[in-house]
Tab-separated table of C-alpha atoms and ligand atoms in Angstrom:
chain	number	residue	atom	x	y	z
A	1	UNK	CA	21.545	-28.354	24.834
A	2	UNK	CA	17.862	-30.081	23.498
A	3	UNK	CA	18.149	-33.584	22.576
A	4	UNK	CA	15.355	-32.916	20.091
A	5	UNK	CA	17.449	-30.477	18.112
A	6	UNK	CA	21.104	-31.100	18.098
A	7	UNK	CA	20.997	-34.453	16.367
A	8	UNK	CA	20.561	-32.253	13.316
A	9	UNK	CA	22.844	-29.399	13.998
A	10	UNK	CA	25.801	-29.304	11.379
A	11	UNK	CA	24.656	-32.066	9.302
A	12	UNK	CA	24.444	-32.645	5.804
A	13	UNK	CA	21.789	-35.144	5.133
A	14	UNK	CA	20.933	-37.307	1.656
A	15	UNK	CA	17.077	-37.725	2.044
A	16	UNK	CA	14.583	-39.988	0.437
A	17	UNK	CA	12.986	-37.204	-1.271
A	18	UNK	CA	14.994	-36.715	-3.661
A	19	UNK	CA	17.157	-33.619	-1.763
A	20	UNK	CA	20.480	-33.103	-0.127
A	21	UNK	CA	19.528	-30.991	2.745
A	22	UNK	CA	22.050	-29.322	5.148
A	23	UNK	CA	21.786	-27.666	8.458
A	24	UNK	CA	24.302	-24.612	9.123
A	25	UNK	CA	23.642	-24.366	12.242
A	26	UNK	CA	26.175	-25.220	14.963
A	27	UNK	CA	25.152	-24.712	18.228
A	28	UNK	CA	21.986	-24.462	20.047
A	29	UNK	CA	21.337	-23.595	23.896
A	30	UNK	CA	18.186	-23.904	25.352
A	31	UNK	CA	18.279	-23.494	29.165
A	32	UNK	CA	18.087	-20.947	32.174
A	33	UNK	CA	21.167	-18.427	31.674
A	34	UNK	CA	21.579	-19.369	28.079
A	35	UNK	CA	22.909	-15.649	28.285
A	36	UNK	CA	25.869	-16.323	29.928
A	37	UNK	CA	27.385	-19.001	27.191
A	38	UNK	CA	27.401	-16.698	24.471
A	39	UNK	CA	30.693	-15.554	25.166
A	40	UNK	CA	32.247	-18.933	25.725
A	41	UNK	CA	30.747	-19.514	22.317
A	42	UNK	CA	32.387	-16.309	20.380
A	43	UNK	CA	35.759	-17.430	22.011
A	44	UNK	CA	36.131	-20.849	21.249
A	45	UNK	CA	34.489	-20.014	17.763
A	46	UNK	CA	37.878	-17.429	17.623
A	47	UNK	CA	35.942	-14.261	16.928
A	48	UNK	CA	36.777	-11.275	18.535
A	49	UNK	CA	34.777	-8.314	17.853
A	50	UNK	CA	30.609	-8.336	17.959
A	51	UNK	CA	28.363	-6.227	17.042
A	52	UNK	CA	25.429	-6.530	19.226
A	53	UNK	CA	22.000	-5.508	18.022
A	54	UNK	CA	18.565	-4.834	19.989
A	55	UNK	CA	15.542	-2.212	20.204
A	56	UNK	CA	14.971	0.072	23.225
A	57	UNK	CA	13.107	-2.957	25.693
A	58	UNK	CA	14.931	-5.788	24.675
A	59	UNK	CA	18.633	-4.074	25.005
A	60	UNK	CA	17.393	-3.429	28.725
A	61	UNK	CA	16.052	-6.680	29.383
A	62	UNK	CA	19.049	-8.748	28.042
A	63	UNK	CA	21.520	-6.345	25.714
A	64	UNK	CA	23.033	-4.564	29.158
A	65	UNK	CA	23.633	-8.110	30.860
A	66	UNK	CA	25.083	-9.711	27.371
A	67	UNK	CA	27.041	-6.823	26.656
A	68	UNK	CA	28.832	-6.882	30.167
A	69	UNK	CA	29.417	-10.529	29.903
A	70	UNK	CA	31.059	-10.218	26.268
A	71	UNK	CA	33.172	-7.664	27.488
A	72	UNK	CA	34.170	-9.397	30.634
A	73	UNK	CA	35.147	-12.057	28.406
A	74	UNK	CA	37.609	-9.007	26.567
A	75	UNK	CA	35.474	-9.471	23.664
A	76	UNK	CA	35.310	-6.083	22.005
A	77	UNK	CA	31.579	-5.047	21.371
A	78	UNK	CA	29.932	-2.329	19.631
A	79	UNK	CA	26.050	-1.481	19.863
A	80	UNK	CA	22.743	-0.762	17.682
A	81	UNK	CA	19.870	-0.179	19.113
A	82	UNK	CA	17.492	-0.273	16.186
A	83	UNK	CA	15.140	2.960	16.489
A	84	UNK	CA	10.993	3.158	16.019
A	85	UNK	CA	9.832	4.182	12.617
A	86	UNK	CA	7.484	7.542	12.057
A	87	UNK	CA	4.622	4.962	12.956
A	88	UNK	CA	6.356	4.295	16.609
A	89	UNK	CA	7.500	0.273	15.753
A	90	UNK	CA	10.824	-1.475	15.345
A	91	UNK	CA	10.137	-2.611	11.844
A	92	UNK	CA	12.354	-4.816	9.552
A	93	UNK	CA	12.646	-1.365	6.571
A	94	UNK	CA	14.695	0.998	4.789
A	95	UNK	CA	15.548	2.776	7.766
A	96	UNK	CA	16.323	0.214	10.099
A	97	UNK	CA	18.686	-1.493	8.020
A	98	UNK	CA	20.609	1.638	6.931
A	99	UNK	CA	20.974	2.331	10.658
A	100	UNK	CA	22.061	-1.024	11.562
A	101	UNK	CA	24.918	-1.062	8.303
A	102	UNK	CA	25.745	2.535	10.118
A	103	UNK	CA	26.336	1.134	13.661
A	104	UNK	CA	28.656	-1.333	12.343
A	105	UNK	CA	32.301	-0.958	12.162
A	106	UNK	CA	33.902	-2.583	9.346
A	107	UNK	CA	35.670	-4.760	11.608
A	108	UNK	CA	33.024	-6.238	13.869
A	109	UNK	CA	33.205	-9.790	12.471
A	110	UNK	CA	29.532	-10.963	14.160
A	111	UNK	CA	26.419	-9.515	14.971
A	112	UNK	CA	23.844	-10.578	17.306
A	113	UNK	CA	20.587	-10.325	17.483
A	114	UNK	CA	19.023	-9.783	20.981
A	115	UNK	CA	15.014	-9.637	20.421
A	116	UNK	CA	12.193	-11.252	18.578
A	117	UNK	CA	10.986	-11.631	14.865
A	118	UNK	CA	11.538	-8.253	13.787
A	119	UNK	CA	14.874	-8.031	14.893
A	120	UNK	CA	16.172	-10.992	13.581
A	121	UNK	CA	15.247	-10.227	10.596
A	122	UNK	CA	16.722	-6.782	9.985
A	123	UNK	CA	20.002	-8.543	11.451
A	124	UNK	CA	19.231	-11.625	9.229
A	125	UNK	CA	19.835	-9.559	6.353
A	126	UNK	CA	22.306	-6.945	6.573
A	127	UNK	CA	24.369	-10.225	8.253
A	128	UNK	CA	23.944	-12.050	5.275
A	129	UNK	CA	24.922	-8.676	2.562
A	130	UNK	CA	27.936	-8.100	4.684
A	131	UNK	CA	29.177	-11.643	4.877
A	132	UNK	CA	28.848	-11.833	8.926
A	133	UNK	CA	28.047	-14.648	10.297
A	134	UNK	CA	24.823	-13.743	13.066
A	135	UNK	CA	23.426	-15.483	16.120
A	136	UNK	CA	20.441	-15.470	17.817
A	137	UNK	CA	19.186	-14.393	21.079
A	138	UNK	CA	15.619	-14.578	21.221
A	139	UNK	CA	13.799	-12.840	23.833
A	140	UNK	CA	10.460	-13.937	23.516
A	141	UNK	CA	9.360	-17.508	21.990
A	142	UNK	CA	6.631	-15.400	19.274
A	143	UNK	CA	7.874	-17.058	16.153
A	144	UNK	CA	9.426	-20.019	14.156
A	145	UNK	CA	11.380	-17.905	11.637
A	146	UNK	CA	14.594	-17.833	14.356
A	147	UNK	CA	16.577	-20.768	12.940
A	148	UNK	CA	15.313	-20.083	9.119
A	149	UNK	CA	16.539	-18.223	6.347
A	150	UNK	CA	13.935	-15.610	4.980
A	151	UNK	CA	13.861	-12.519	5.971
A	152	UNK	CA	10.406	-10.377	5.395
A	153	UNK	CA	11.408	-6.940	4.675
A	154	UNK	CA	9.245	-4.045	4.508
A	155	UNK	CA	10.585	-1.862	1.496
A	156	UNK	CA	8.689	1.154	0.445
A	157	UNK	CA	5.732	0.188	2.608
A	158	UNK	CA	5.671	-3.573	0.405
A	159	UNK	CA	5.982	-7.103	2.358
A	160	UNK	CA	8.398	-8.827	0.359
A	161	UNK	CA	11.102	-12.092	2.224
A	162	UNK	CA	14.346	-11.886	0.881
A	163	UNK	CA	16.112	-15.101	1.253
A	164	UNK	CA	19.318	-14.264	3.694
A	165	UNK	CA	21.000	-16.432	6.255
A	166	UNK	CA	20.303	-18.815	9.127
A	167	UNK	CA	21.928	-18.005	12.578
A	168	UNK	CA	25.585	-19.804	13.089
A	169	UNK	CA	24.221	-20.161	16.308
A	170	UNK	CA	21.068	-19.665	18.863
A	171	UNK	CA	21.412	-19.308	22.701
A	172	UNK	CA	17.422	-19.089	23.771
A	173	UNK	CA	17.283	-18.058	27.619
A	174	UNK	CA	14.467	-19.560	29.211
A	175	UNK	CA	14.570	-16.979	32.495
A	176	UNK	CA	14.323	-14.531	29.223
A	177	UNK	CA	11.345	-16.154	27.553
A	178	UNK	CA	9.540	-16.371	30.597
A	179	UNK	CA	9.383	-12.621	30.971
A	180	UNK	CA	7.774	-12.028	27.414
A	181	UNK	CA	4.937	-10.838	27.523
A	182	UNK	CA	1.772	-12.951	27.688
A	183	UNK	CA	0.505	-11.875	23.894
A	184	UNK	CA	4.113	-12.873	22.015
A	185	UNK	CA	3.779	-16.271	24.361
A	186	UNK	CA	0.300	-16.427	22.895
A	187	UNK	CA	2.029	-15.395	19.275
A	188	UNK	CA	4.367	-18.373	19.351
A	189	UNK	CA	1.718	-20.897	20.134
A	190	UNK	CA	-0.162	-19.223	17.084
A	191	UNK	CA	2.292	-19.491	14.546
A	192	UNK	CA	2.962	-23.586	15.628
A	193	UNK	CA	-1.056	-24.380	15.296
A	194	UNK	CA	-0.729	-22.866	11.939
A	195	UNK	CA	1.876	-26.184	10.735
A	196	UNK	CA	-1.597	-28.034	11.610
A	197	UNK	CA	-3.092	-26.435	7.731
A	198	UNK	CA	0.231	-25.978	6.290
A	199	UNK	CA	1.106	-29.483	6.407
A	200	UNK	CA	-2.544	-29.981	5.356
A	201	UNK	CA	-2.126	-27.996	1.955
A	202	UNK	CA	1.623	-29.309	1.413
A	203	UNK	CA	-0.424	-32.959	1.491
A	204	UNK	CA	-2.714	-31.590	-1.167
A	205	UNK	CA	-0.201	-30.010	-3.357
A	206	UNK	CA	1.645	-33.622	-3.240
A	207	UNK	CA	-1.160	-35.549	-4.188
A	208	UNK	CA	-3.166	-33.319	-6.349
A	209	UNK	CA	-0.073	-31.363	-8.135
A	210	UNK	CA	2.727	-33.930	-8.025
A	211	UNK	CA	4.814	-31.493	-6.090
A	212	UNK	CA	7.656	-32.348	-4.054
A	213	UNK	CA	7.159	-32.867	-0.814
A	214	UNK	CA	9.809	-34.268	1.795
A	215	UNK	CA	8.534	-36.792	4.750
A	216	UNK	CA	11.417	-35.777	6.840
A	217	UNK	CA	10.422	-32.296	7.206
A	218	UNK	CA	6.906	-32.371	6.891
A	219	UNK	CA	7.733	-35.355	10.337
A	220	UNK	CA	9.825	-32.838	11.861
A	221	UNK	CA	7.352	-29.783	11.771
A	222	UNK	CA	4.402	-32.245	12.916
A	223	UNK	CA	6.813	-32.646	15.801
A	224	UNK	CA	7.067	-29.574	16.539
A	225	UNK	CA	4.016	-28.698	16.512
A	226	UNK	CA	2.770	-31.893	18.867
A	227	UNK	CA	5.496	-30.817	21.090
A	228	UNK	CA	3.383	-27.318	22.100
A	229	UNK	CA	0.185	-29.111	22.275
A	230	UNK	CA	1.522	-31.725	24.880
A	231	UNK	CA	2.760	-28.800	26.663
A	232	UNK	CA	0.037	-26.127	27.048
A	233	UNK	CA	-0.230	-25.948	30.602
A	234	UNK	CA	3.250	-25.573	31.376
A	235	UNK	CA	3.709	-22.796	28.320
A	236	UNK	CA	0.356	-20.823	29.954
A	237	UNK	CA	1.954	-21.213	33.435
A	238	UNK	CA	5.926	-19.804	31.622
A	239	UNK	CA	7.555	-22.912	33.737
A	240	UNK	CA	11.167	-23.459	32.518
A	241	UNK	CA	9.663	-26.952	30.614
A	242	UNK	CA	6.644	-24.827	28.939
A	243	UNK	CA	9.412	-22.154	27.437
A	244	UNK	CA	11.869	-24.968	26.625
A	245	UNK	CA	9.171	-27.110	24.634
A	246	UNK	CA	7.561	-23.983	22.831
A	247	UNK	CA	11.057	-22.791	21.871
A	248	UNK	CA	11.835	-26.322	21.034
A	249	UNK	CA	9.037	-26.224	19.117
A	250	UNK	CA	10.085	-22.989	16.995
A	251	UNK	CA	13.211	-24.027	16.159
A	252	UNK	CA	11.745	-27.160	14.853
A	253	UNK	CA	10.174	-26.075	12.591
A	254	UNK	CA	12.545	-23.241	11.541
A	255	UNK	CA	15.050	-26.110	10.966
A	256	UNK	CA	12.218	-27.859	8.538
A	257	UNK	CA	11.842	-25.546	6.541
A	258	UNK	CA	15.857	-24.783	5.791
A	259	UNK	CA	15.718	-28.469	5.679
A	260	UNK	CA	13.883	-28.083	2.068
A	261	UNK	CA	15.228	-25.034	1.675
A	262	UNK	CA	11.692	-22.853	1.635
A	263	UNK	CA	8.724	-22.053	3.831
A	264	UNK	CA	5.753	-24.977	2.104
A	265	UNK	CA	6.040	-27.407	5.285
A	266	UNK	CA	5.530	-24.306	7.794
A	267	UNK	CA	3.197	-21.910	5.986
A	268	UNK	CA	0.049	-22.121	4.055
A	269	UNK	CA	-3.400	-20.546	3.603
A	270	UNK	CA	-3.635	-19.506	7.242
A	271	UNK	CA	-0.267	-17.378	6.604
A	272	UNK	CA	-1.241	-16.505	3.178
A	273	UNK	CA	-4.394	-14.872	4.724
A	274	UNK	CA	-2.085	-13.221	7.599
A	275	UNK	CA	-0.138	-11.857	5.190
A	276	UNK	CA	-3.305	-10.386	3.627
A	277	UNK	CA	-4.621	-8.734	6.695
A	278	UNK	CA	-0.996	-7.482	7.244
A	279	UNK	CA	-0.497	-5.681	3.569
A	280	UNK	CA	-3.794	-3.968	3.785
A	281	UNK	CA	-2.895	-2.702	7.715
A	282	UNK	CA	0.538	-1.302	6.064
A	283	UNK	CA	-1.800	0.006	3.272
A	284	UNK	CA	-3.812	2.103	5.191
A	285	UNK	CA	-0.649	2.564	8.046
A	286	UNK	CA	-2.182	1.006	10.719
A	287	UNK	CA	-0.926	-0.708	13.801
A	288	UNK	CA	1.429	-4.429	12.819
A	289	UNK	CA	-0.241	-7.163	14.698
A	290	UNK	CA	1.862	-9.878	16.431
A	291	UNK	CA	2.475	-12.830	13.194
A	292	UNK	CA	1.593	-15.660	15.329
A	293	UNK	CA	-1.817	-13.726	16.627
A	294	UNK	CA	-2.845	-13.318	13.201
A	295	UNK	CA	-1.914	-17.182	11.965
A	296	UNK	CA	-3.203	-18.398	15.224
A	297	UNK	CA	-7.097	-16.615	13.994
A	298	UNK	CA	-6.130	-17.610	10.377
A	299	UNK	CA	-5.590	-21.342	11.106
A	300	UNK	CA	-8.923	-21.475	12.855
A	301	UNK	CA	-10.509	-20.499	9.912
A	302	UNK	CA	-8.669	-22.758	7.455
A	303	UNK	CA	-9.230	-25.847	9.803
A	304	UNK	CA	-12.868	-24.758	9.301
A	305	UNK	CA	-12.512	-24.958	5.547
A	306	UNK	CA	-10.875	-28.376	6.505
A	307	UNK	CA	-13.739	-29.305	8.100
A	308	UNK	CA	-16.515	-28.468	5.607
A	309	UNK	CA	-14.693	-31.032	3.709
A	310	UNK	CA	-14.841	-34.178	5.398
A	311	UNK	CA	-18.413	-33.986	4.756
A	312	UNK	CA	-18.497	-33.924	1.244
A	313	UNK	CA	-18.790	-37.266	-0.705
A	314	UNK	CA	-16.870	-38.334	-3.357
A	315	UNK	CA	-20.102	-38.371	-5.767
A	316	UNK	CA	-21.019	-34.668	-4.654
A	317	UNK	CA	-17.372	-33.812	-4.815
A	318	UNK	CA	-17.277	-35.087	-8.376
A	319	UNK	CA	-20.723	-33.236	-9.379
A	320	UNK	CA	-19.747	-30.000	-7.790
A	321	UNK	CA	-16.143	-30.248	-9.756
A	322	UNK	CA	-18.083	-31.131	-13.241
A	323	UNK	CA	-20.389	-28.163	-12.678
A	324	UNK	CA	-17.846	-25.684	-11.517
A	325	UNK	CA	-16.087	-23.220	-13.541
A	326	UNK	CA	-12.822	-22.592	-12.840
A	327	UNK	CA	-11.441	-19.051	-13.392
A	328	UNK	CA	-9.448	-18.421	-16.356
A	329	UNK	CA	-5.872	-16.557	-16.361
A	330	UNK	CA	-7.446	-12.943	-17.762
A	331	UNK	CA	-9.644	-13.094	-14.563
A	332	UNK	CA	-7.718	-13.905	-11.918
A	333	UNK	CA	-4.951	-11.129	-13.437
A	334	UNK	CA	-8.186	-8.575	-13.063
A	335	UNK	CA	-9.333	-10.178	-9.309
A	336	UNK	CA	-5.404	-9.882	-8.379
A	337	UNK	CA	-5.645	-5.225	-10.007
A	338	UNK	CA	-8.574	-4.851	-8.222
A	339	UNK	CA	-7.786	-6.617	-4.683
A	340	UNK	CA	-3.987	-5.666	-4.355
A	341	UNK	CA	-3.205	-1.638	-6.122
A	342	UNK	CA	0.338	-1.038	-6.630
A	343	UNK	CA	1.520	-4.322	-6.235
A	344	UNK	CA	-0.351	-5.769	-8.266
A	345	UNK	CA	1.844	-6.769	-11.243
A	346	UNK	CA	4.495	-8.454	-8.571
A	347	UNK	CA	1.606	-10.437	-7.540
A	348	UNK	CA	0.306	-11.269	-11.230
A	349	UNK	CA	4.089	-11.998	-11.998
A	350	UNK	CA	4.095	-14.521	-8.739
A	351	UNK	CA	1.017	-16.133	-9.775
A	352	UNK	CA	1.586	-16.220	-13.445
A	353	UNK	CA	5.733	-17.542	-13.585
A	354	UNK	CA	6.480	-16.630	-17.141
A	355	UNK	CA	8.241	-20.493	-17.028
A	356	UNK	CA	5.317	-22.324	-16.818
A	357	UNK	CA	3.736	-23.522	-13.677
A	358	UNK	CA	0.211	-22.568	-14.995
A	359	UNK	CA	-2.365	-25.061	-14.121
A	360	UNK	CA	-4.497	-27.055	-16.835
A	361	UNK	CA	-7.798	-26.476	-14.313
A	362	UNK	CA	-9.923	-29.426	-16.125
A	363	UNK	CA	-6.987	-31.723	-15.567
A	364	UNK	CA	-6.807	-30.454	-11.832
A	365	UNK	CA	-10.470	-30.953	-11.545
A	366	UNK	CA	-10.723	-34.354	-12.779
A	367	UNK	CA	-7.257	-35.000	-10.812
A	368	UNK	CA	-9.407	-33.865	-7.315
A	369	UNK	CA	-12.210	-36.080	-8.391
A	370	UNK	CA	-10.073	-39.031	-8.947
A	371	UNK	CA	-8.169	-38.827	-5.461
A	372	UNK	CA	-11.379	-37.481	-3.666
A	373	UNK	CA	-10.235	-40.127	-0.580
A	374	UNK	CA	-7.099	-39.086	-0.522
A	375	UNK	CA	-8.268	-35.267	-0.135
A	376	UNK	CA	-10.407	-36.361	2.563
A	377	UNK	CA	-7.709	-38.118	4.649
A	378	UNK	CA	-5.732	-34.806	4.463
A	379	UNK	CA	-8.917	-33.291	5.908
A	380	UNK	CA	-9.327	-35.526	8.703
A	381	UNK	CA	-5.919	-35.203	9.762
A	382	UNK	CA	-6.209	-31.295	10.603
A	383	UNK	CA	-7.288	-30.648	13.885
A	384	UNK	CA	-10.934	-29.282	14.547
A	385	UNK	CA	-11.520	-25.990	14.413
A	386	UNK	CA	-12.848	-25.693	18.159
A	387	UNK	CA	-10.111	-27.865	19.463
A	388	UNK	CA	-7.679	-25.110	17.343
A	389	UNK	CA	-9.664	-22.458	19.116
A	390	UNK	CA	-9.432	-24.230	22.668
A	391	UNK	CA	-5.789	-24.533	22.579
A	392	UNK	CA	-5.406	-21.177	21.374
A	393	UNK	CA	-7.621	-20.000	24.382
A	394	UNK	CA	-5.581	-22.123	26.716
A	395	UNK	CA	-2.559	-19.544	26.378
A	396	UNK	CA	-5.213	-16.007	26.338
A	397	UNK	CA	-4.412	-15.987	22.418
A	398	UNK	CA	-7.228	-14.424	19.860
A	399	UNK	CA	-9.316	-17.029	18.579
A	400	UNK	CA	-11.686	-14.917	16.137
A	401	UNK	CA	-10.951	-11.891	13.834
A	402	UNK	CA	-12.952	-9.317	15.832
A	403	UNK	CA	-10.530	-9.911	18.593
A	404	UNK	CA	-7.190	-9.095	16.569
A	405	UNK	CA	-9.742	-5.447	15.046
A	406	UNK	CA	-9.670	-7.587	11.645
A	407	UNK	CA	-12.711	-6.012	10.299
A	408	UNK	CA	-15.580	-8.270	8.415
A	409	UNK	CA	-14.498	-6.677	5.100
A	410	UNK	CA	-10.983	-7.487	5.488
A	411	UNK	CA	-12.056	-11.175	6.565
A	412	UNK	CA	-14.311	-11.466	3.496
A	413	UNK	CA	-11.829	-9.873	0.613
A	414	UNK	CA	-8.662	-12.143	2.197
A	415	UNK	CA	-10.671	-15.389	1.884
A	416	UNK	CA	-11.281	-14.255	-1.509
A	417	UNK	CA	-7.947	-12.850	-2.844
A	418	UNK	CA	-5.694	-14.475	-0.070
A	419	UNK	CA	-4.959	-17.092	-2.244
A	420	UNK	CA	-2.456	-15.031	-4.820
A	421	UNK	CA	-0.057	-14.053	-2.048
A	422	UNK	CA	1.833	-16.795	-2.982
A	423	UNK	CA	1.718	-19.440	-6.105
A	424	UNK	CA	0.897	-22.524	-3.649
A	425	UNK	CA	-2.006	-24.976	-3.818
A	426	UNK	CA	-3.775	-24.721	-0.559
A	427	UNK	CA	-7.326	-25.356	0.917
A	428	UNK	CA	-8.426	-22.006	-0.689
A	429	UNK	CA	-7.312	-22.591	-3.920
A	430	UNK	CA	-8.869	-26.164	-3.729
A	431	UNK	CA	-12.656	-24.801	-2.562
A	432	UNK	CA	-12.515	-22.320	-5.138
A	433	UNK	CA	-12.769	-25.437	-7.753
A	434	UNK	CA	-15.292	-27.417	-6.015
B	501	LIG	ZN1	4.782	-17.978	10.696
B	502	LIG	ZN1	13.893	-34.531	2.327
């Protein structure tokens, strides 16, 4: 059990911002030999087949054990373990999901995911277009997306999340977590630093777009995040506290975001540019690096963009903004050809809604201007980019591009294109005005 999450499980919850938000979730374990409840869990719950799914390493380190205990339990299971693509990695594609609705009988009535991101999200899916109900058994603590609903899938070599389904229920083993290995540890930590800009450019889309933003979840994923930080020595060392707070942590923030229903409190610029680095690796089929590794470089960067702010007064701000000139439509659509090839006109579409949502850029500019001390607060409240870095290092994560093999070029063209992954206002649409 974690106090810090169960007051939310199963709730439906009528928020000052405007929302009803709901939780699906019902149960959450967080302890040593979270492994051996699962089956008291798919009893009382009254289901009675499973369908258990893992890759080659994880179904060794926890599929064998789970699998005997579901069984002792006379809970009949059935197996997938997901195989590598041409490129040697489990990834969330084509392939893997075809194999995955292949290894499932029709009348398996659950599956479970035993692994990390990746996993989860091939099981995320095909759980949600078969109607099954999933839970999750993480097995290392690499990312926040466990208790969320989107589910990145790679189809014909293109990024793109599908909305799917939140876990019924998560069982996160701490003996488990403490076995991952030191990167995805690293990883996890990576991907919480990042709510540090998120929140940042959810602030600045509130005040300087009017859009809706939700104090509850934008509290919560804060939280989360503060939870990590106040616990770096124990998550470097893997002691059963250090595993339980950065889980703690993940599912946090997971649990904001299907709070509001999509991913604005929990990723920003920093992911936007991780998302970047990771279409032009699949581009030119190179090696996937960990998420959290890349958002963990990415948010030092942003938090540097943060930081160049704080220094700018409101007078310069306003002469820079009058003296700026802020790209029209027919140029960003050319920027977005020449920076992202044959996805281009999904990216132009994402940018460009056909319902609106294009921005009057004078009236944004003298909006900035106007609420120049409101911008700065936001600034102030991100972290520095050395402390970012130091609490990075803390846990042996990458700190700097070089360190990930994220090449100058690639650095350069995602601070300058980053921005149109996704239709958001964030630090690097901001600069680009001032
Ligand atoms: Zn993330
Ligand atoms: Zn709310």
């Amino acid at each position: 059990m974690s106090e810090v999450l169960d007051t939310w499980l199963g709730r439906t919850i009528d928020c000052a911002c405007g929302q009803k938000h709901e939780v699906p979730i019902r149960r959450i374990v967080i302890e040593r030999d979270a492994l051996g409840q699962v089956a008291g869990y798919v009893k009382e719950a009254g289901y009675r087949e499973v369908t258990l799914v893992a890759d080659e390493k994880t179904y060794q380190a926890a599929g064998v054990k789970l699998r005997g205990l579901l069984e002792d339990a006379q809970v009949k299971v059935s197996i997938s373990v997901i195989r590598e693509n041409a490129m040697g990695e489990v990834a969330a594609d084509e392939e893997a999901i075809v194999q995955l609705l292949l290894d499932t009988p029709l009348s398996s009535e659950v599956l479970i995911a035993v692994g990390a991101g990746t996993l989860h999200d091939i099981v995320r899916f095909v759980g949600h277009r078969t109607k099954r109900p999933f839970f999750s058994v993480p097995t290392a603590p690499s990312v926040d997306g466990f208790a969320s609903v989107g589910a990145p899938l790679i189809v014909r070599g293109f990024k793109t999340t599908i909305p799917a389904s939140s876990p019924e229920a998560i069982f996160a083993d701490l003996a488990l977590l403490a076995e991952a290995p030191q990167a995805m540890i690293a990883a996890g930590l990576g991907d919480m630093l990042g709510k540090h800009t998120s929140l940042a450019d959810w602030s600045l889309g509130r005040v300087l777009l009017d859009e809706h933003y939700c104090e509850l979840s934008a509290q919560l994923t804060l939280e989360a995040v503060e939870l990590c930080t106040a616990h770096l020595d124990e998550i470097a060392q893997r002691t059963d506290l250090g595993m339980l707070k950065l889980m703690e942590g993940l599912l946090l923030s997971g649990l904001s975001m299907l709070l509001v229903g999509h991913s604005r409190p929990a990723s920003g610029a920093e992911h936007h540019l991780s998302h970047y680095w990771e279409m032009v690796l699949l581009q030119q089929r190179r090696r996937a690096l960990l998420h959290g590794a890349k958002v963990g470089v990415a948010t030092v960067m942003m938090a540097q963009r943060y930081a160049s702010l704080r220094d700018i007064t409101a007078a310069e701000a306003a002469t820079r903004l009058a003296q700026s000139q802020a790209p029209s439509r027919e140029a960003d659509a050319e920027r977005i050809r020449g920076a992202y090839g044959a996805m281009a006109e999904q990216v132009i579409a994402e940018n460009f809604p056909a319902d609106g949502g294009v921005v009057d850029s004078e009236a944004l500019k003298a909006r900035i201007a106007s609420r120049w001390g409101d911008v700065q607060a936001i600034a102030r409240a991100v972290p520095a980019p050395e402390q970012l870095a130091a609490w990075l290092g803390d846990v042996q994560g990458p700190v700097a591009p070089e360190q990930l093999g994220v090449e100058p070029e690639l650095v350069e063209a995602s601070l300058r294109d980053a921005l149109f992954v996704r239709n958001r206002f964030t630090v690097l649409r901001l600069l680009r005005l001032l």
